[in-house]
Short mmCIF file of C-alpha atoms and ligand atoms in Angstrom, two decimals:
data_model
loop_
_atom_site.label_atom_id
_atom_site.label_comp_id
_atom_site.label_asym_id
_atom_site.label_seq_id
_atom_site.Cartn_x
_atom_site.Cartn_y
_atom_site.Cartn_z
CA MET A 1 45.00 101.66 119.08
CA ASN A 2 44.01 100.28 115.72
CA LYS A 3 46.52 97.59 116.27
CA LEU A 4 44.97 96.60 119.56
CA ILE A 5 41.63 96.02 117.94
CA HIS A 6 42.57 94.17 114.79
CA THR A 7 41.81 90.56 115.44
CA SER A 8 41.95 89.35 111.92
CA LEU A 9 43.86 90.18 108.82
CA VAL A 10 42.61 93.13 106.84
CA GLU A 11 42.05 91.92 103.32
CA SER A 12 43.67 94.22 100.87
CA GLN A 13 43.36 94.33 97.14
CA GLN A 14 46.05 96.97 96.95
CA HIS A 15 49.47 96.36 95.49
CA VAL A 16 52.72 96.63 97.31
CA GLU A 17 54.94 99.35 95.93
CA ILE A 18 58.67 99.37 96.29
CA LEU A 19 59.52 103.02 96.68
CA GLN A 20 63.22 102.68 97.03
CA ARG A 21 65.41 99.71 96.70
CA ASP A 22 68.98 98.70 96.88
CA PRO A 23 69.87 97.78 93.31
CA SER A 24 72.37 95.22 94.53
CA SER A 25 69.79 93.28 96.52
CA PRO A 26 67.64 90.88 94.59
CA LEU A 27 64.07 91.60 95.46
CA PHE A 28 61.70 88.73 95.35
CA SER A 29 58.37 87.96 96.84
CA ILE A 30 57.06 84.72 98.21
CA LYS A 31 53.66 83.10 98.07
CA THR A 32 54.12 80.52 100.81
CA PHE A 33 55.81 80.49 104.20
CA GLU A 34 57.79 77.38 103.18
CA GLU A 35 59.78 79.45 100.69
CA LEU A 36 61.29 81.42 103.54
CA PRO A 37 64.41 80.40 105.43
CA LEU A 38 62.40 79.68 108.58
CA LYS A 39 63.33 77.01 111.09
CA LYS A 40 60.74 74.27 111.42
CA GLU A 41 59.64 75.33 114.91
CA LEU A 42 58.69 78.70 113.47
CA LEU A 43 56.80 77.23 110.56
CA GLN A 44 54.91 75.11 113.06
CA GLY A 45 54.15 78.27 115.02
CA VAL A 46 52.90 80.04 111.89
CA TYR A 47 50.56 77.19 111.08
CA MET A 48 49.41 76.98 114.69
CA MET A 49 48.36 80.61 114.30
CA GLY A 50 46.21 79.57 111.36
CA PHE A 51 48.23 81.55 108.82
CA ASN A 52 47.96 79.66 105.56
CA ARG A 53 49.72 82.10 103.34
CA PRO A 54 51.62 85.36 103.76
CA SER A 55 49.68 88.61 103.63
CA LYS A 56 50.44 91.14 100.87
CA ILE A 57 52.99 93.05 102.91
CA GLN A 58 54.53 89.84 104.25
CA GLU A 59 55.04 88.51 100.72
CA GLN A 60 57.46 91.34 100.00
CA ALA A 61 58.81 92.19 103.42
CA LEU A 62 59.64 88.77 104.85
CA PRO A 63 62.25 87.73 102.25
CA LEU A 64 64.04 91.04 102.83
CA MET A 65 63.76 90.87 106.58
CA LEU A 66 65.19 87.37 106.71
CA ALA A 67 67.86 87.87 104.03
CA TYR A 68 71.60 87.49 104.55
CA PRO A 69 73.36 89.83 104.84
CA PRO A 70 70.63 91.50 106.89
CA GLN A 71 68.87 94.41 105.20
CA ASN A 72 67.43 97.57 106.68
CA LEU A 73 63.84 98.09 105.79
CA ILE A 74 60.98 100.51 106.14
CA ALA A 75 57.54 99.02 105.68
CA GLN A 76 54.39 101.06 105.55
CA SER A 77 50.90 99.69 105.53
CA GLN A 78 47.71 100.24 107.44
CA SER A 79 47.27 98.39 110.70
CA GLY A 80 45.93 94.90 110.50
CA THR A 81 47.91 93.96 107.42
CA GLY A 82 50.38 91.64 109.10
CA LYS A 83 53.35 93.84 110.02
CA THR A 84 53.63 92.65 113.62
CA ALA A 85 53.52 89.01 112.65
CA ALA A 86 56.25 89.72 110.09
CA PHE A 87 58.72 91.37 112.44
CA VAL A 88 57.97 88.85 115.17
CA LEU A 89 59.00 86.14 112.71
CA ALA A 90 62.18 88.10 111.98
CA MET A 91 63.02 88.45 115.70
CA LEU A 92 62.37 84.77 116.36
CA SER A 93 64.50 83.84 113.35
CA ARG A 94 67.42 86.05 114.25
CA ALA A 95 67.50 85.23 117.96
CA SER A 96 69.87 82.45 118.85
CA ALA A 97 68.39 80.35 121.63
CA SER A 98 71.78 79.13 122.83
CA GLU A 99 73.06 82.65 123.51
CA LYS A 100 71.66 83.94 126.77
CA TYR A 101 71.66 87.70 126.26
CA PRO A 102 69.43 90.25 124.48
CA GLN A 103 69.85 90.14 120.71
CA CYS A 104 66.63 91.67 119.38
CA LEU A 105 65.17 94.93 120.61
CA CYS A 106 61.70 96.09 119.67
CA LEU A 107 60.36 99.53 120.59
CA ALA A 108 56.66 100.31 120.64
CA PRO A 109 54.97 103.57 121.61
CA THR A 110 52.78 102.24 124.40
CA TYR A 111 52.84 99.77 127.25
CA GLU A 112 49.79 97.94 125.88
CA LEU A 113 51.31 97.56 122.46
CA ALA A 114 54.58 96.27 123.87
CA LEU A 115 52.70 93.59 125.79
CA GLN A 116 50.63 92.74 122.76
CA ILE A 117 53.74 92.26 120.64
CA GLY A 118 55.05 89.99 123.40
CA GLN A 119 51.90 87.90 123.14
CA VAL A 120 52.46 87.49 119.41
CA VAL A 121 56.06 86.42 120.09
CA ARG A 122 54.82 83.84 122.55
CA ALA A 123 52.15 82.59 120.17
CA ILE A 124 54.26 82.33 117.01
CA GLY A 125 57.27 81.20 119.05
CA LYS A 126 55.28 78.51 120.85
CA PHE A 127 57.68 75.82 119.65
CA CYS A 128 60.84 77.90 120.09
CA THR A 129 60.83 77.09 123.76
CA ASP A 130 64.31 78.38 124.53
CA ILE A 131 63.71 81.88 123.24
CA LYS A 132 62.60 84.19 126.01
CA VAL A 133 61.16 87.69 126.14
CA ASN A 134 61.48 90.50 128.67
CA TYR A 135 59.62 93.80 128.74
CA ALA A 136 61.27 97.17 129.22
CA VAL A 137 58.05 98.86 130.28
CA ARG A 138 56.97 100.88 133.27
CA GLY A 139 56.19 98.77 136.29
CA ASN A 140 58.55 95.97 135.30
CA ARG A 141 61.18 96.61 137.93
CA VAL A 142 64.56 95.02 137.55
CA LEU A 143 67.33 95.34 140.05
CA LYS A 144 70.58 97.02 139.17
CA GLY A 145 73.12 94.38 138.37
CA THR A 146 70.51 92.01 136.92
CA VAL A 147 71.86 89.99 134.02
CA LEU A 148 69.26 89.85 131.30
CA GLU A 149 69.19 86.42 129.71
CA GLU A 150 66.22 86.95 127.42
CA GLN A 151 67.03 87.07 123.72
CA ILE A 152 64.17 89.44 122.88
CA ILE A 153 63.46 92.71 124.66
CA ILE A 154 60.27 94.59 123.88
CA GLY A 155 59.85 97.99 125.42
CA THR A 156 58.72 101.56 125.30
CA PRO A 157 61.45 104.09 124.49
CA GLY A 158 61.54 105.72 127.97
CA THR A 159 62.00 102.58 130.03
CA THR A 160 64.35 101.08 127.47
CA LEU A 161 66.58 104.16 127.70
CA ASP A 162 66.48 103.78 131.45
CA TRP A 163 67.55 100.14 131.25
CA CYS A 164 70.37 101.06 128.87
CA PHE A 165 71.87 104.17 130.36
CA LYS A 166 70.69 104.49 133.97
CA GLN A 167 70.36 100.94 135.18
CA ARG A 168 72.90 99.71 132.65
CA ILE A 169 71.36 96.28 132.42
CA LEU A 170 70.70 96.29 128.69
CA ASP A 171 73.81 96.14 126.56
CA LEU A 172 72.95 97.64 123.18
CA THR A 173 76.24 96.70 121.61
CA LYS A 174 75.07 93.09 121.35
CA ILE A 175 71.76 93.86 119.65
CA SER A 176 71.67 92.58 116.09
CA LEU A 177 68.05 93.37 115.22
CA PHE A 178 66.30 96.61 116.11
CA VAL A 179 62.58 96.98 115.36
CA LEU A 180 60.76 100.28 115.61
CA ASP A 181 57.05 99.75 115.51
CA GLU A 182 54.41 102.42 114.87
CA ALA A 183 56.95 105.05 113.91
CA ASP A 184 54.17 107.49 113.03
CA ILE A 185 52.80 107.32 116.57
CA MET A 186 56.30 107.70 118.01
CA ILE A 187 56.68 110.92 116.07
CA ASP A 188 53.31 112.23 117.16
CA THR A 189 54.03 111.51 120.81
CA GLN A 190 56.38 113.98 122.33
CA GLY A 191 59.73 112.64 123.30
CA LEU A 192 59.38 109.15 121.92
CA SER A 193 61.13 109.78 118.64
CA CYS A 194 64.11 111.49 120.32
CA GLN A 195 64.40 108.63 122.81
CA SER A 196 64.28 106.13 119.96
CA ILE A 197 67.02 108.00 118.12
CA ARG A 198 69.21 107.98 121.26
CA ILE A 199 68.76 104.25 121.58
CA HIS A 200 69.47 103.71 117.91
CA ARG A 201 72.72 105.71 118.13
CA ALA A 202 74.09 103.30 120.70
CA LEU A 203 73.50 100.22 118.52
CA PRO A 204 76.30 98.60 116.56
CA LYS A 205 76.66 99.77 112.96
CA SER A 206 75.93 96.28 111.69
CA CYS A 207 72.59 96.05 113.52
CA GLN A 208 69.66 95.39 111.20
CA VAL A 209 66.95 98.03 111.53
CA LEU A 210 63.30 97.49 110.63
CA LEU A 211 60.88 100.37 110.85
CA PHE A 212 57.11 100.05 110.59
CA SER A 213 54.51 102.68 110.18
CA ALA A 214 50.88 102.93 109.20
CA THR A 215 51.63 106.13 107.27
CA TYR A 216 54.64 107.40 105.37
CA LYS A 217 54.15 111.12 105.22
CA GLU A 218 56.94 113.66 105.40
CA PRO A 219 57.64 113.62 109.19
CA VAL A 220 57.85 109.83 109.18
CA ARG A 221 60.07 109.90 106.12
CA ALA A 222 62.42 112.44 107.70
CA PHE A 223 62.56 110.48 110.96
CA ALA A 224 63.06 107.18 109.16
CA GLU A 225 65.88 108.51 107.07
CA ARG A 226 67.70 109.79 110.16
CA ILE A 227 67.64 106.27 111.46
CA ILE A 228 68.09 104.36 108.22
CA PRO A 229 69.97 106.24 105.54
CA ASP A 230 69.11 104.98 102.10
CA PRO A 231 66.61 102.36 103.20
CA ILE A 232 64.59 99.92 101.20
CA VAL A 233 61.04 101.17 101.48
CA ILE A 234 58.05 99.02 100.80
CA LYS A 235 54.59 100.40 100.93
CA LEU A 236 51.18 98.87 100.67
CA ARG A 237 49.20 101.43 98.79
CA GLU A 238 46.61 102.96 101.06
CA GLU A 239 43.20 101.65 100.49
CA GLU A 240 41.47 104.10 98.28
CA LEU A 241 38.15 105.02 99.70
CA THR A 242 35.49 105.19 97.14
CA LEU A 243 32.04 106.49 97.64
CA SER A 244 30.51 104.77 94.68
CA ASN A 245 29.16 101.93 96.80
CA ILE A 246 27.70 104.21 99.49
CA ARG A 247 24.34 105.88 99.11
CA GLN A 248 24.33 109.25 100.76
CA TYR A 249 21.31 111.00 102.15
CA PHE A 250 21.05 114.39 103.78
CA MET A 251 18.24 115.19 106.10
CA VAL A 252 17.47 118.74 107.10
CA CYS A 253 15.95 119.37 110.53
CA GLN A 254 14.82 122.49 112.37
CA SER A 255 16.36 121.83 115.77
CA SER A 256 18.49 119.36 117.68
CA ASP A 257 15.33 117.80 119.09
CA GLU A 258 14.10 117.22 115.58
CA GLN A 259 17.51 115.81 114.67
CA TYR A 260 17.14 113.43 117.58
CA LYS A 261 13.66 112.36 116.51
CA ALA A 262 14.92 111.75 113.00
CA LEU A 263 17.66 109.60 114.39
CA CYS A 264 15.22 107.58 116.47
CA ASN A 265 13.04 107.01 113.42
CA LEU A 266 16.08 105.76 111.66
CA TYR A 267 17.13 103.59 114.57
CA GLY A 268 13.85 101.74 114.33
CA SER A 269 14.68 100.74 110.80
CA PHE A 270 18.20 99.44 111.44
CA THR A 271 17.47 95.80 111.11
CA ILE A 272 20.52 94.61 109.32
CA GLY A 273 24.11 95.32 110.19
CA GLN A 274 25.37 97.83 112.66
CA VAL A 275 25.41 101.59 112.81
CA MET A 276 28.06 104.13 113.64
CA ILE A 277 26.84 107.58 114.62
CA PHE A 278 29.41 110.36 114.43
CA CYS A 279 29.23 113.54 116.47
CA GLN A 280 31.48 116.55 116.14
CA THR A 281 32.13 117.01 119.87
CA ARG A 282 32.46 114.83 122.92
CA ARG A 283 29.71 116.83 124.60
CA MET A 284 27.33 116.08 121.77
CA ALA A 285 28.29 112.39 121.84
CA ASP A 286 27.69 112.21 125.60
CA TRP A 287 24.37 113.99 125.27
CA LEU A 288 23.22 111.71 122.47
CA SER A 289 24.34 108.56 124.21
CA GLY A 290 22.58 109.60 127.45
CA LYS A 291 19.37 110.43 125.62
CA MET A 292 19.34 107.25 123.55
CA SER A 293 20.11 105.10 126.59
CA ARG A 294 17.34 106.75 128.60
CA ASP A 295 14.99 105.99 125.73
CA GLY A 296 15.90 102.33 126.03
CA HIS A 297 18.36 101.99 123.16
CA GLN A 298 21.50 99.98 123.69
CA VAL A 299 24.41 102.09 122.54
CA ALA A 300 28.15 102.18 123.04
CA ILE A 301 30.22 105.33 123.05
CA LEU A 302 33.74 105.90 121.90
CA THR A 303 35.54 109.15 122.61
CA ALA A 304 39.10 110.31 123.07
CA GLU A 305 38.75 110.52 126.86
CA LEU A 306 38.76 106.71 127.12
CA THR A 307 42.09 104.99 127.59
CA VAL A 308 43.51 103.01 124.71
CA VAL A 309 42.52 99.78 126.41
CA GLN A 310 38.98 100.97 127.11
CA ARG A 311 38.60 102.06 123.50
CA ALA A 312 39.85 98.72 122.26
CA SER A 313 37.33 96.97 124.49
CA VAL A 314 34.41 99.15 123.29
CA ILE A 315 35.31 98.38 119.69
CA GLN A 316 35.74 94.71 120.43
CA ARG A 317 32.25 94.52 121.96
CA PHE A 318 30.84 96.35 118.96
CA ARG A 319 32.67 94.05 116.60
CA GLU A 320 31.17 91.07 118.43
CA GLY A 321 27.74 92.60 117.93
CA LYS A 322 27.09 93.16 121.65
CA GLU A 323 25.94 96.68 120.75
CA LYS A 324 24.34 97.55 117.48
CA VAL A 325 25.02 101.24 117.69
CA LEU A 326 28.33 102.93 118.28
CA ILE A 327 28.38 106.66 118.92
CA ALA A 328 31.77 108.16 118.22
CA THR A 329 33.63 111.40 117.85
CA ASN A 330 36.27 111.70 115.18
CA VAL A 331 38.72 109.53 117.12
CA CYS A 332 37.73 106.60 115.04
CA ALA A 333 36.62 108.10 111.78
CA ARG A 334 39.34 106.16 110.09
CA GLY A 335 40.91 102.82 110.54
CA ILE A 336 38.11 100.95 112.23
CA ASP A 337 37.09 98.04 110.14
CA VAL A 338 33.93 96.48 111.41
CA GLN A 339 32.62 94.63 108.44
CA GLN A 340 29.03 94.54 109.67
CA VAL A 341 28.74 98.34 109.66
CA THR A 342 26.33 99.07 106.87
CA THR A 343 25.05 102.43 108.04
CA VAL A 344 26.78 105.61 109.13
CA VAL A 345 24.96 108.59 110.55
CA ASN A 346 26.52 112.01 110.73
CA PHE A 347 24.76 113.70 113.61
CA GLY A 348 25.81 117.06 112.27
CA LEU A 349 28.48 117.48 109.61
CA PRO A 350 32.19 117.38 110.32
CA MET A 351 33.60 120.90 110.18
CA ASP A 352 37.01 122.44 110.48
CA GLN A 353 37.91 125.31 112.79
CA ASP A 354 36.72 127.87 110.24
CA GLY A 355 33.30 126.30 110.06
CA GLU A 356 34.00 124.86 106.61
CA PRO A 357 33.17 121.23 105.83
CA ASP A 358 35.92 118.82 106.74
CA PHE A 359 35.83 116.78 103.54
CA GLU A 360 38.46 114.28 104.54
CA THR A 361 36.73 113.41 107.79
CA TYR A 362 33.41 113.15 105.98
CA LEU A 363 34.95 110.71 103.54
CA HIS A 364 36.54 108.61 106.27
CA ARG A 365 33.39 108.63 108.38
CA ILE A 366 31.08 107.43 105.67
CA GLY A 367 33.77 105.10 104.40
CA ARG A 368 33.10 102.99 107.53
CA ALA A 369 29.87 101.90 105.88
CA GLY A 370 31.36 100.54 102.72
CA ARG A 371 34.38 98.56 103.75
CA PHE A 372 35.95 96.20 101.25
CA GLY A 373 33.54 97.17 98.51
CA HIS A 374 30.39 96.31 100.48
CA ARG A 375 27.32 98.41 99.89
CA GLY A 376 26.62 100.99 102.55
CA ILE A 377 24.37 103.86 103.39
CA ALA A 378 25.18 107.21 104.98
CA PHE A 379 22.71 109.64 106.52
CA SER A 380 23.68 113.15 107.47
CA VAL A 381 21.18 114.64 109.86
CA VAL A 382 21.83 118.37 109.78
CA GLN A 383 20.25 121.58 110.94
CA ARG A 384 18.98 124.16 108.50
CA GLU A 385 21.90 126.56 108.93
CA THR A 386 24.38 123.92 107.77
CA VAL A 387 22.63 123.33 104.46
CA PRO A 388 25.26 125.44 102.62
CA LEU A 389 27.85 122.95 103.87
CA VAL A 390 25.78 120.12 102.44
CA HIS A 391 25.98 121.85 99.06
CA LYS A 392 29.73 122.17 99.38
CA ILE A 393 30.03 118.47 100.17
CA GLU A 394 27.86 117.59 97.23
CA GLU A 395 29.98 119.72 95.01
CA TYR A 396 33.29 118.51 96.38
CA PHE A 397 32.47 114.86 95.94
CA ARG A 398 30.40 115.53 92.83
CA ILE A 399 27.68 113.54 94.46
CA PHE A 400 25.05 114.84 92.07
CA SER A 401 26.88 113.89 88.95
CA ALA A 402 28.44 110.63 89.99
CA PHE A 403 26.53 109.22 92.90
CA PRO A 404 22.95 109.03 93.96
CA CYS A 405 22.09 111.64 96.53
CA LYS A 406 18.70 112.23 98.03
CA ARG A 407 17.72 115.07 100.25
CA LEU A 408 14.88 113.99 102.44
CA SER A 409 12.81 115.83 104.90
CA GLN A 410 12.04 114.30 108.23
CA GLY A 411 9.61 111.47 108.27
CA THR A 412 9.83 110.61 104.63
CA TRP A 413 12.50 107.99 104.88
P1 LIG B 501 49.65 94.90 111.86
O1 LIG B 501 50.88 94.77 112.69
O2 LIG B 501 49.92 95.36 110.46
O3 LIG B 501 48.58 95.72 112.54
P2 LIG B 501 49.17 92.12 112.58
O4 LIG B 501 50.46 91.43 112.32
O5 LIG B 501 48.85 92.45 114.01
O6 LIG B 501 49.02 93.44 111.68
O7 LIG B 501 48.02 91.22 111.94
C1 LIG B 501 46.64 91.53 112.06
C2 LIG B 501 45.85 90.26 112.31
O8 LIG B 501 46.02 89.38 111.21
C3 LIG B 501 46.33 89.50 113.53
O9 LIG B 501 45.20 88.93 114.15
C4 LIG B 501 47.24 88.43 112.97
O10 LIG B 501 47.25 87.27 113.80
C5 LIG B 501 46.59 88.14 111.63
N1 LIG B 501 47.58 87.75 110.60
C6 LIG B 501 48.83 88.24 110.39
N2 LIG B 501 49.42 87.63 109.35
C7 LIG B 501 48.53 86.74 108.86
C8 LIG B 501 48.53 85.78 107.77
N3 LIG B 501 49.58 85.64 106.97
N4 LIG B 501 47.42 85.03 107.59
C9 LIG B 501 46.33 85.18 108.40
N5 LIG B 501 46.27 86.03 109.43
C10 LIG B 501 47.33 86.82 109.67
#
């Protein structure tokens, strides 16, 4: 979903790490697109997109992805850092327009993402007029016996398997580039990783494999290594969240009504930037959103029950400033980069199943207020019985020693 909502490049100060490399392959990075072996139609496409220079991950990944002989690669970086644009460039480079059969196969975990990747292919490949795309996704019916002429196939694992083994219209033995996007999501979604592995097994040995993931934790690593033994792994170090630029305040209230009043007082003073309010449960988020709307506040709500597309649209509206307040459950505690968010409110503290503070979620929630080193402010509006959790948070993050922390009672802020 993060990918669906990133409309501009996430600026990263972090360095790219090469975790594993093939000692025989010279590793170099590029600073301009001209240094790459790209045909001129593709360079034109890149400039049409407004890309002046490669992003951090592209600097390292593109030379490897376009190298001869082709190299297998695993690239990990958060969404919005330019991975899709990179593998789209690789597909458009590898596809031969004069050959009318599928040569590049890209798997994505969802229908929406597959279509979005297709849009990027069309945009960057604007001047590669003879390269065509087809989508192996649900709803795109093709008759048995169809001869696929498109050079690039983008699909979800299920339908792609169907096209390969049931309908037998997609011949995997002629695929020379296989891209697996969002490998971490594939692993989290039942069935997708097994389907991807089945597809991968039917590819020719010489097929280049590129795997992308926003994270590179153990399950992804194990999955990746089943598909690509001994891969080159490049990794954009995860942005380290720091709390030093975020002022944190805790506010202790007697009841949920008082919490609500405190929030409304706060709301009145949000004059700059935008606010994200986090609730622990969907019920609480619904209740708060209903109450604030009835009181005439314009709020948006983001919970897990929305479809991916609905969520992307809520975030897009918020990003455009159509709503100033976004109420959310933990679905988007991490990953959402709306630069204008200067204030985060915890309407209750994040807790784990044992009723202990969920430090990681707390960090990611309040981290929304201080993106890219901007100054932010975080208010936690809590009830009296959760005060011990406040202490634990203070202790855990050493807020007292390192960062300013004020505990305020209602009405004094
Ligand atoms: P990811 O796949 O890592 O989520 P994308 O490739 O979708 O990232 O890129 C995120 C956004 O940044 C997109 O809007 C894309 O058009 C833009 N983008 C990608 N590469 C560049 C670049 N080199 N310069 C400027 N913008 C870029």
